[in-house]
Amino acid sequence: MYDKIFKLIQNGELNKAQEQLENTPENDPKRYNISGLIYYQKKEFDKAKEEFEKGLKINPVDSDLLFNYGYLLKNINQEKEAWRYLMRIHNKDWATYDLLGDIEYKNRSKLASLRFYKKAAELPNSPNEMKKKFIDMRNIVKQDTKIAFLCLPGLDNFLKDIVETFSLGYDVKLVVTTDGNQISEAIKWADIV
């Protein structure tokens, strides 16, 4: 049944597709996902939002619904809310990471956006454009600032993610030592300690 509806949508027969949806079970989240997509294509964003929300009440962890709802929210300038729904997707694909990166870049942290773009670019099915986008965005964000993180041995576990993120935009060294000479060298090297 849903295959037939998708073919109608692909052919631009949105009203016929909506009619066919009436024959699907009301407790199936897929029904509301497809209905939301139809309203989205018709540019009836409030109705699309309502349909996605109905589907999410039935299955709050449906990846397709979460993605489409997040995409809609982003496009109607509710990006922080979109971020919350996109983050709930368990098995994120490159498109989800790309959207999260766009939201981070615009609203929050440019460095955090690079982490999402990098994840998207590294996935096996990621298109070449995503890899290019990551490199281009990294070149925009990258600064010639040297940052040294100093830490005592055994206490650096929480720093690894922070250092990894900062290394996307800065020259970074993580110095885990009690040796005064190594600490002194790191301080001389760095602009920020």
PDB file of C-alpha atoms in Angstrom:
ATOM      1  CA  MET A   1       0.000   0.000   0.000  1.00  0.00           C
ATOM      2  CA  TYR A   2       2.716   2.476   0.993  1.00  0.00           C
ATOM      3  CA  ASP A   3       4.713   1.749  -2.169  1.00  0.00           C
ATOM      4  CA  LYS A   4       1.724   2.815  -4.261  1.00  0.00           C
ATOM      5  CA  ILE A   5       1.391   6.004  -2.200  1.00  0.00           C
ATOM      6  CA  PHE A   6       5.098   6.810  -2.648  1.00  0.00           C
ATOM      7  CA  LYS A   7       4.742   6.399  -6.420  1.00  0.00           C
ATOM      8  CA  LEU A   8       1.839   8.852  -6.400  1.00  0.00           C
ATOM      9  CA  ILE A   9       3.965  11.324  -4.433  1.00  0.00           C
ATOM     10  CA  GLN A  10       6.894  10.907  -6.849  1.00  0.00           C
ATOM     11  CA  ASN A  11       4.526  11.621  -9.741  1.00  0.00           C
ATOM     12  CA  GLY A  12       3.319  14.784  -8.006  1.00  0.00           C
ATOM     13  CA  GLU A  13      -0.147  13.357  -7.357  1.00  0.00           C
ATOM     14  CA  LEU A  14      -0.242  14.564  -3.770  1.00  0.00           C
ATOM     15  CA  ASN A  15      -4.023  14.703  -3.400  1.00  0.00           C
ATOM     16  CA  LYS A  16      -4.419  11.126  -4.645  1.00  0.00           C
ATOM     17  CA  ALA A  17      -1.673  10.028  -2.266  1.00  0.00           C
ATOM     18  CA  GLN A  18      -3.532  11.687   0.610  1.00  0.00           C
ATOM     19  CA  GLU A  19      -6.725   9.890  -0.372  1.00  0.00           C
ATOM     20  CA  GLN A  20      -4.889   6.552  -0.351  1.00  0.00           C
ATOM     21  CA  LEU A  21      -3.528   7.270   3.133  1.00  0.00           C
ATOM     22  CA  GLU A  22      -7.093   7.172   4.435  1.00  0.00           C
ATOM     23  CA  ASN A  23      -6.989   3.390   3.831  1.00  0.00           C
ATOM     24  CA  THR A  24      -3.975   2.860   6.120  1.00  0.00           C
ATOM     25  CA  PRO A  25      -4.177   1.993   9.837  1.00  0.00           C
ATOM     26  CA  GLU A  26      -4.584   4.992  12.130  1.00  0.00           C
ATOM     27  CA  ASN A  27      -2.147   3.508  14.638  1.00  0.00           C
ATOM     28  CA  ASP A  28       0.684   3.217  12.101  1.00  0.00           C
ATOM     29  CA  PRO A  29       3.296   5.999  12.503  1.00  0.00           C
ATOM     30  CA  LYS A  30       4.270   5.563   8.840  1.00  0.00           C
ATOM     31  CA  ARG A  31       0.847   6.950   7.875  1.00  0.00           C
ATOM     32  CA  TYR A  32       1.569  10.225   9.690  1.00  0.00           C
ATOM     33  CA  ASN A  33       5.131  10.408   8.415  1.00  0.00           C
ATOM     34  CA  ILE A  34       3.936  10.175   4.810  1.00  0.00           C
ATOM     35  CA  SER A  35       1.069  12.570   5.465  1.00  0.00           C
ATOM     36  CA  GLY A  36       3.539  15.044   6.988  1.00  0.00           C
ATOM     37  CA  LEU A  37       5.758  14.745   3.929  1.00  0.00           C
ATOM     38  CA  ILE A  38       2.807  15.432   1.633  1.00  0.00           C
ATOM     39  CA  TYR A  39       1.841  18.545   3.585  1.00  0.00           C
ATOM     40  CA  TYR A  40       5.481  19.618   3.603  1.00  0.00           C
ATOM     41  CA  GLN A  41       5.607  19.369  -0.195  1.00  0.00           C
ATOM     42  CA  LYS A  42       2.415  21.386  -0.364  1.00  0.00           C
ATOM     43  CA  LYS A  43       4.137  23.990   1.852  1.00  0.00           C
ATOM     44  CA  GLU A  44       1.455  23.539   4.513  1.00  0.00           C
ATOM     45  CA  PHE A  45       4.004  23.458   7.309  1.00  0.00           C
ATOM     46  CA  ASP A  46       1.596  23.692  10.254  1.00  0.00           C
ATOM     47  CA  LYS A  47      -0.328  20.656   9.007  1.00  0.00           C
ATOM     48  CA  ALA A  48       2.925  18.794   8.323  1.00  0.00           C
ATOM     49  CA  LYS A  49       4.048  19.541  11.879  1.00  0.00           C
ATOM     50  CA  GLU A  50       0.758  18.208  13.286  1.00  0.00           C
ATOM     51  CA  GLU A  51       1.062  14.981  11.299  1.00  0.00           C
ATOM     52  CA  PHE A  52       4.651  14.334  12.370  1.00  0.00           C
ATOM     53  CA  GLU A  53       3.643  14.986  15.995  1.00  0.00           C
ATOM     54  CA  LYS A  54       0.776  12.466  15.722  1.00  0.00           C
ATOM     55  CA  GLY A  55       3.204   9.849  14.463  1.00  0.00           C
ATOM     56  CA  LEU A  56       5.722  10.604  17.208  1.00  0.00           C
ATOM     57  CA  LYS A  57       3.005  10.109  19.836  1.00  0.00           C
ATOM     58  CA  ILE A  58       2.603   6.565  18.524  1.00  0.00           C
ATOM     59  CA  ASN A  59       6.340   5.873  18.197  1.00  0.00           C
ATOM     60  CA  PRO A  60       8.604   8.539  19.764  1.00  0.00           C
ATOM     61  CA  VAL A  61      11.809   6.874  18.489  1.00  0.00           C
ATOM     62  CA  ASP A  62      10.872   6.343  14.825  1.00  0.00           C
ATOM     63  CA  SER A  63      13.985   7.516  12.978  1.00  0.00           C
ATOM     64  CA  ASP A  64      12.159   8.602   9.822  1.00  0.00           C
ATOM     65  CA  LEU A  65       9.660  10.665  11.785  1.00  0.00           C
ATOM     66  CA  LEU A  66      12.375  12.197  13.954  1.00  0.00           C
ATOM     67  CA  PHE A  67      14.437  13.147  10.899  1.00  0.00           C
ATOM     68  CA  ASN A  68      11.531  14.584   8.919  1.00  0.00           C
ATOM     69  CA  TYR A  69      10.181  16.456  11.937  1.00  0.00           C
ATOM     70  CA  GLY A  70      13.649  17.824  12.714  1.00  0.00           C
ATOM     71  CA  TYR A  71      14.106  18.845   9.071  1.00  0.00           C
ATOM     72  CA  LEU A  72      10.758  20.643   9.118  1.00  0.00           C
ATOM     73  CA  LEU A  73      11.544  22.410  12.395  1.00  0.00           C
ATOM     74  CA  LYS A  74      14.915  23.557  11.049  1.00  0.00           C
ATOM     75  CA  ASN A  75      13.261  24.972   7.943  1.00  0.00           C
ATOM     76  CA  ILE A  76      10.662  26.893   9.936  1.00  0.00           C
ATOM     77  CA  ASN A  77      13.405  28.448  12.090  1.00  0.00           C
ATOM     78  CA  GLN A  78      12.859  26.315  15.178  1.00  0.00           C
ATOM     79  CA  GLU A  79      16.409  25.056  14.998  1.00  0.00           C
ATOM     80  CA  LYS A  80      17.057  24.448  18.680  1.00  0.00           C
ATOM     81  CA  GLU A  81      13.945  22.296  18.853  1.00  0.00           C
ATOM     82  CA  ALA A  82      15.017  20.547  15.634  1.00  0.00           C
ATOM     83  CA  TRP A  83      18.380  19.763  17.241  1.00  0.00           C
ATOM     84  CA  ARG A  84      16.627  18.023  20.159  1.00  0.00           C
ATOM     85  CA  TYR A  85      14.644  15.729  17.853  1.00  0.00           C
ATOM     86  CA  LEU A  86      17.568  14.959  15.528  1.00  0.00           C
ATOM     87  CA  MET A  87      19.726  14.002  18.507  1.00  0.00           C
ATOM     88  CA  ARG A  88      17.132  11.370  19.493  1.00  0.00           C
ATOM     89  CA  ILE A  89      17.827   9.360  16.328  1.00  0.00           C
ATOM     90  CA  HIS A  90      19.758   6.278  17.391  1.00  0.00           C
ATOM     91  CA  ASN A  91      21.497   5.359  14.134  1.00  0.00           C
ATOM     92  CA  LYS A  92      22.315   8.705  12.600  1.00  0.00           C
ATOM     93  CA  ASP A  93      23.193   8.824   8.922  1.00  0.00           C
ATOM     94  CA  TRP A  94      25.306  11.446   7.166  1.00  0.00           C
ATOM     95  CA  ALA A  95      22.256  13.622   6.416  1.00  0.00           C
ATOM     96  CA  THR A  96      21.339  13.765  10.114  1.00  0.00           C
ATOM     97  CA  TYR A  97      24.881  14.710  11.119  1.00  0.00           C
ATOM     98  CA  ASP A  98      24.917  17.321   8.346  1.00  0.00           C
ATOM     99  CA  LEU A  99      21.706  18.924   9.655  1.00  0.00           C
ATOM    100  CA  LEU A 100      23.055  18.870  13.209  1.00  0.00           C
ATOM    101  CA  GLY A 101      26.245  20.521  11.956  1.00  0.00           C
ATOM    102  CA  ASP A 102      24.271  23.250  10.199  1.00  0.00           C
ATOM    103  CA  ILE A 103      22.262  23.947  13.355  1.00  0.00           C
ATOM    104  CA  GLU A 104      25.393  24.017  15.531  1.00  0.00           C
ATOM    105  CA  TYR A 105      27.210  26.304  13.092  1.00  0.00           C
ATOM    106  CA  LYS A 106      24.396  28.830  12.960  1.00  0.00           C
ATOM    107  CA  ASN A 107      23.242  28.800  16.590  1.00  0.00           C
ATOM    108  CA  ARG A 108      25.804  27.385  18.912  1.00  0.00           C
ATOM    109  CA  SER A 109      29.402  26.293  18.443  1.00  0.00           C
ATOM    110  CA  LYS A 110      31.321  26.361  15.202  1.00  0.00           C
ATOM    111  CA  LEU A 111      33.757  23.801  16.631  1.00  0.00           C
ATOM    112  CA  ALA A 112      30.916  21.457  17.586  1.00  0.00           C
ATOM    113  CA  SER A 113      29.526  21.846  14.066  1.00  0.00           C
ATOM    114  CA  LEU A 114      32.828  20.553  12.708  1.00  0.00           C
ATOM    115  CA  ARG A 115      32.489  17.402  14.831  1.00  0.00           C
ATOM    116  CA  PHE A 116      29.111  16.693  13.221  1.00  0.00           C
ATOM    117  CA  TYR A 117      30.394  17.470   9.705  1.00  0.00           C
ATOM    118  CA  LYS A 118      33.386  15.212  10.316  1.00  0.00           C
ATOM    119  CA  LYS A 119      31.142  12.347  11.464  1.00  0.00           C
ATOM    120  CA  ALA A 120      28.983  12.826   8.372  1.00  0.00           C
ATOM    121  CA  ALA A 121      32.001  12.882   6.053  1.00  0.00           C
ATOM    122  CA  GLU A 122      33.517   9.752   7.599  1.00  0.00           C
ATOM    123  CA  LEU A 123      30.453   7.530   7.155  1.00  0.00           C
ATOM    124  CA  PRO A 124      30.879   4.973   4.345  1.00  0.00           C
ATOM    125  CA  ASN A 125      27.845   6.101   2.308  1.00  0.00           C
ATOM    126  CA  SER A 126      28.585   9.807   2.671  1.00  0.00           C
ATOM    127  CA  PRO A 127      28.566  11.662  -0.652  1.00  0.00           C
ATOM    128  CA  ASN A 128      31.716  13.437  -1.843  1.00  0.00           C
ATOM    129  CA  GLU A 129      29.940  16.770  -1.360  1.00  0.00           C
ATOM    130  CA  MET A 130      29.799  16.065   2.385  1.00  0.00           C
ATOM    131  CA  LYS A 131      33.533  15.454   2.532  1.00  0.00           C
ATOM    132  CA  LYS A 132      34.108  18.692   0.621  1.00  0.00           C
ATOM    133  CA  LYS A 133      31.726  20.567   2.943  1.00  0.00           C
ATOM    134  CA  PHE A 134      33.637  19.347   6.011  1.00  0.00           C
ATOM    135  CA  ILE A 135      36.974  20.506   4.557  1.00  0.00           C
ATOM    136  CA  ASP A 136      35.538  23.856   3.453  1.00  0.00           C
ATOM    137  CA  MET A 137      33.911  24.513   6.828  1.00  0.00           C
ATOM    138  CA  ARG A 138      37.067  23.472   8.679  1.00  0.00           C
ATOM    139  CA  ASN A 139      39.058  25.934   6.573  1.00  0.00           C
ATOM    140  CA  ILE A 140      36.598  28.705   7.473  1.00  0.00           C
ATOM    141  CA  VAL A 141      36.717  27.949  11.215  1.00  0.00           C
ATOM    142  CA  LYS A 142      40.425  27.050  11.499  1.00  0.00           C
ATOM    143  CA  GLN A 143      42.588  29.613  13.315  1.00  0.00           C
ATOM    144  CA  ASP A 144      46.348  29.893  13.761  1.00  0.00           C
ATOM    145  CA  THR A 145      46.062  29.730  17.526  1.00  0.00           C
ATOM    146  CA  LYS A 146      48.035  27.181  19.518  1.00  0.00           C
ATOM    147  CA  ILE A 147      46.337  25.689  22.568  1.00  0.00           C
ATOM    148  CA  ALA A 148      48.045  23.463  25.119  1.00  0.00           C
ATOM    149  CA  PHE A 149      46.048  21.365  27.545  1.00  0.00           C
ATOM    150  CA  LEU A 150      48.084  20.435  30.625  1.00  0.00           C
ATOM    151  CA  CYS A 151      47.018  17.519  32.767  1.00  0.00           C
ATOM    152  CA  LEU A 152      48.405  15.172  35.376  1.00  0.00           C
ATOM    153  CA  PRO A 153      48.738  11.498  34.380  1.00  0.00           C
ATOM    154  CA  GLY A 154      45.553   9.497  34.859  1.00  0.00           C
ATOM    155  CA  LEU A 155      43.287  12.541  34.873  1.00  0.00           C
ATOM    156  CA  ASP A 156      43.032  13.083  31.115  1.00  0.00           C
ATOM    157  CA  ASN A 157      40.040  10.821  30.322  1.00  0.00           C
ATOM    158  CA  PHE A 158      37.508  13.665  30.170  1.00  0.00           C
ATOM    159  CA  LEU A 159      39.849  15.817  28.071  1.00  0.00           C
ATOM    160  CA  LYS A 160      40.088  13.560  25.019  1.00  0.00           C
ATOM    161  CA  ASP A 161      36.772  14.654  23.450  1.00  0.00           C
ATOM    162  CA  ILE A 162      37.527  18.302  24.220  1.00  0.00           C
ATOM    163  CA  VAL A 163      41.002  18.088  22.697  1.00  0.00           C
ATOM    164  CA  GLU A 164      39.623  16.276  19.644  1.00  0.00           C
ATOM    165  CA  THR A 165      37.013  18.982  19.111  1.00  0.00           C
ATOM    166  CA  PHE A 166      39.433  21.873  19.613  1.00  0.00           C
ATOM    167  CA  SER A 167      41.939  20.240  17.248  1.00  0.00           C
ATOM    168  CA  LEU A 168      39.445  20.686  14.407  1.00  0.00           C
ATOM    169  CA  GLY A 169      39.803  24.465  14.683  1.00  0.00           C
ATOM    170  CA  TYR A 170      43.172  25.074  16.367  1.00  0.00           C
ATOM    171  CA  ASP A 171      46.669  23.645  16.706  1.00  0.00           C
ATOM    172  CA  VAL A 172      46.343  21.615  19.907  1.00  0.00           C
ATOM    173  CA  LYS A 173      48.662  19.675  22.187  1.00  0.00           C
ATOM    174  CA  LEU A 174      47.588  17.535  25.105  1.00  0.00           C
ATOM    175  CA  VAL A 175      50.473  17.301  27.568  1.00  0.00           C
ATOM    176  CA  VAL A 176      49.927  14.665  30.217  1.00  0.00           C
ATOM    177  CA  THR A 177      52.920  14.802  32.530  1.00  0.00           C
ATOM    178  CA  THR A 178      54.442  15.808  35.840  1.00  0.00           C
ATOM    179  CA  ASP A 179      57.749  16.702  34.133  1.00  0.00           C
ATOM    180  CA  GLY A 180      58.453  20.412  34.589  1.00  0.00           C
ATOM    181  CA  ASN A 181      60.494  20.602  31.348  1.00  0.00           C
ATOM    182  CA  GLN A 182      57.632  19.233  29.228  1.00  0.00           C
ATOM    183  CA  ILE A 183      55.214  21.624  30.921  1.00  0.00           C
ATOM    184  CA  SER A 184      57.585  24.533  30.309  1.00  0.00           C
ATOM    185  CA  GLU A 185      57.984  23.599  26.609  1.00  0.00           C
ATOM    186  CA  ALA A 186      54.198  23.394  26.174  1.00  0.00           C
ATOM    187  CA  ILE A 187      53.734  26.805  27.785  1.00  0.00           C
ATOM    188  CA  LYS A 188      56.367  28.367  25.473  1.00  0.00           C
ATOM    189  CA  TRP A 189      54.769  26.746  22.411  1.00  0.00           C
ATOM    190  CA  ALA A 190      51.172  27.701  23.160  1.00  0.00           C
ATOM    191  CA  ASP A 191      49.253  30.928  22.729  1.00  0.00           C
ATOM    192  CA  ILE A 192      46.640  29.652  25.208  1.00  0.00           C
ATOM    193  CA  VAL A 193      47.244  27.194  28.049  1.00  0.00           C
TER     194      VAL A 193
END
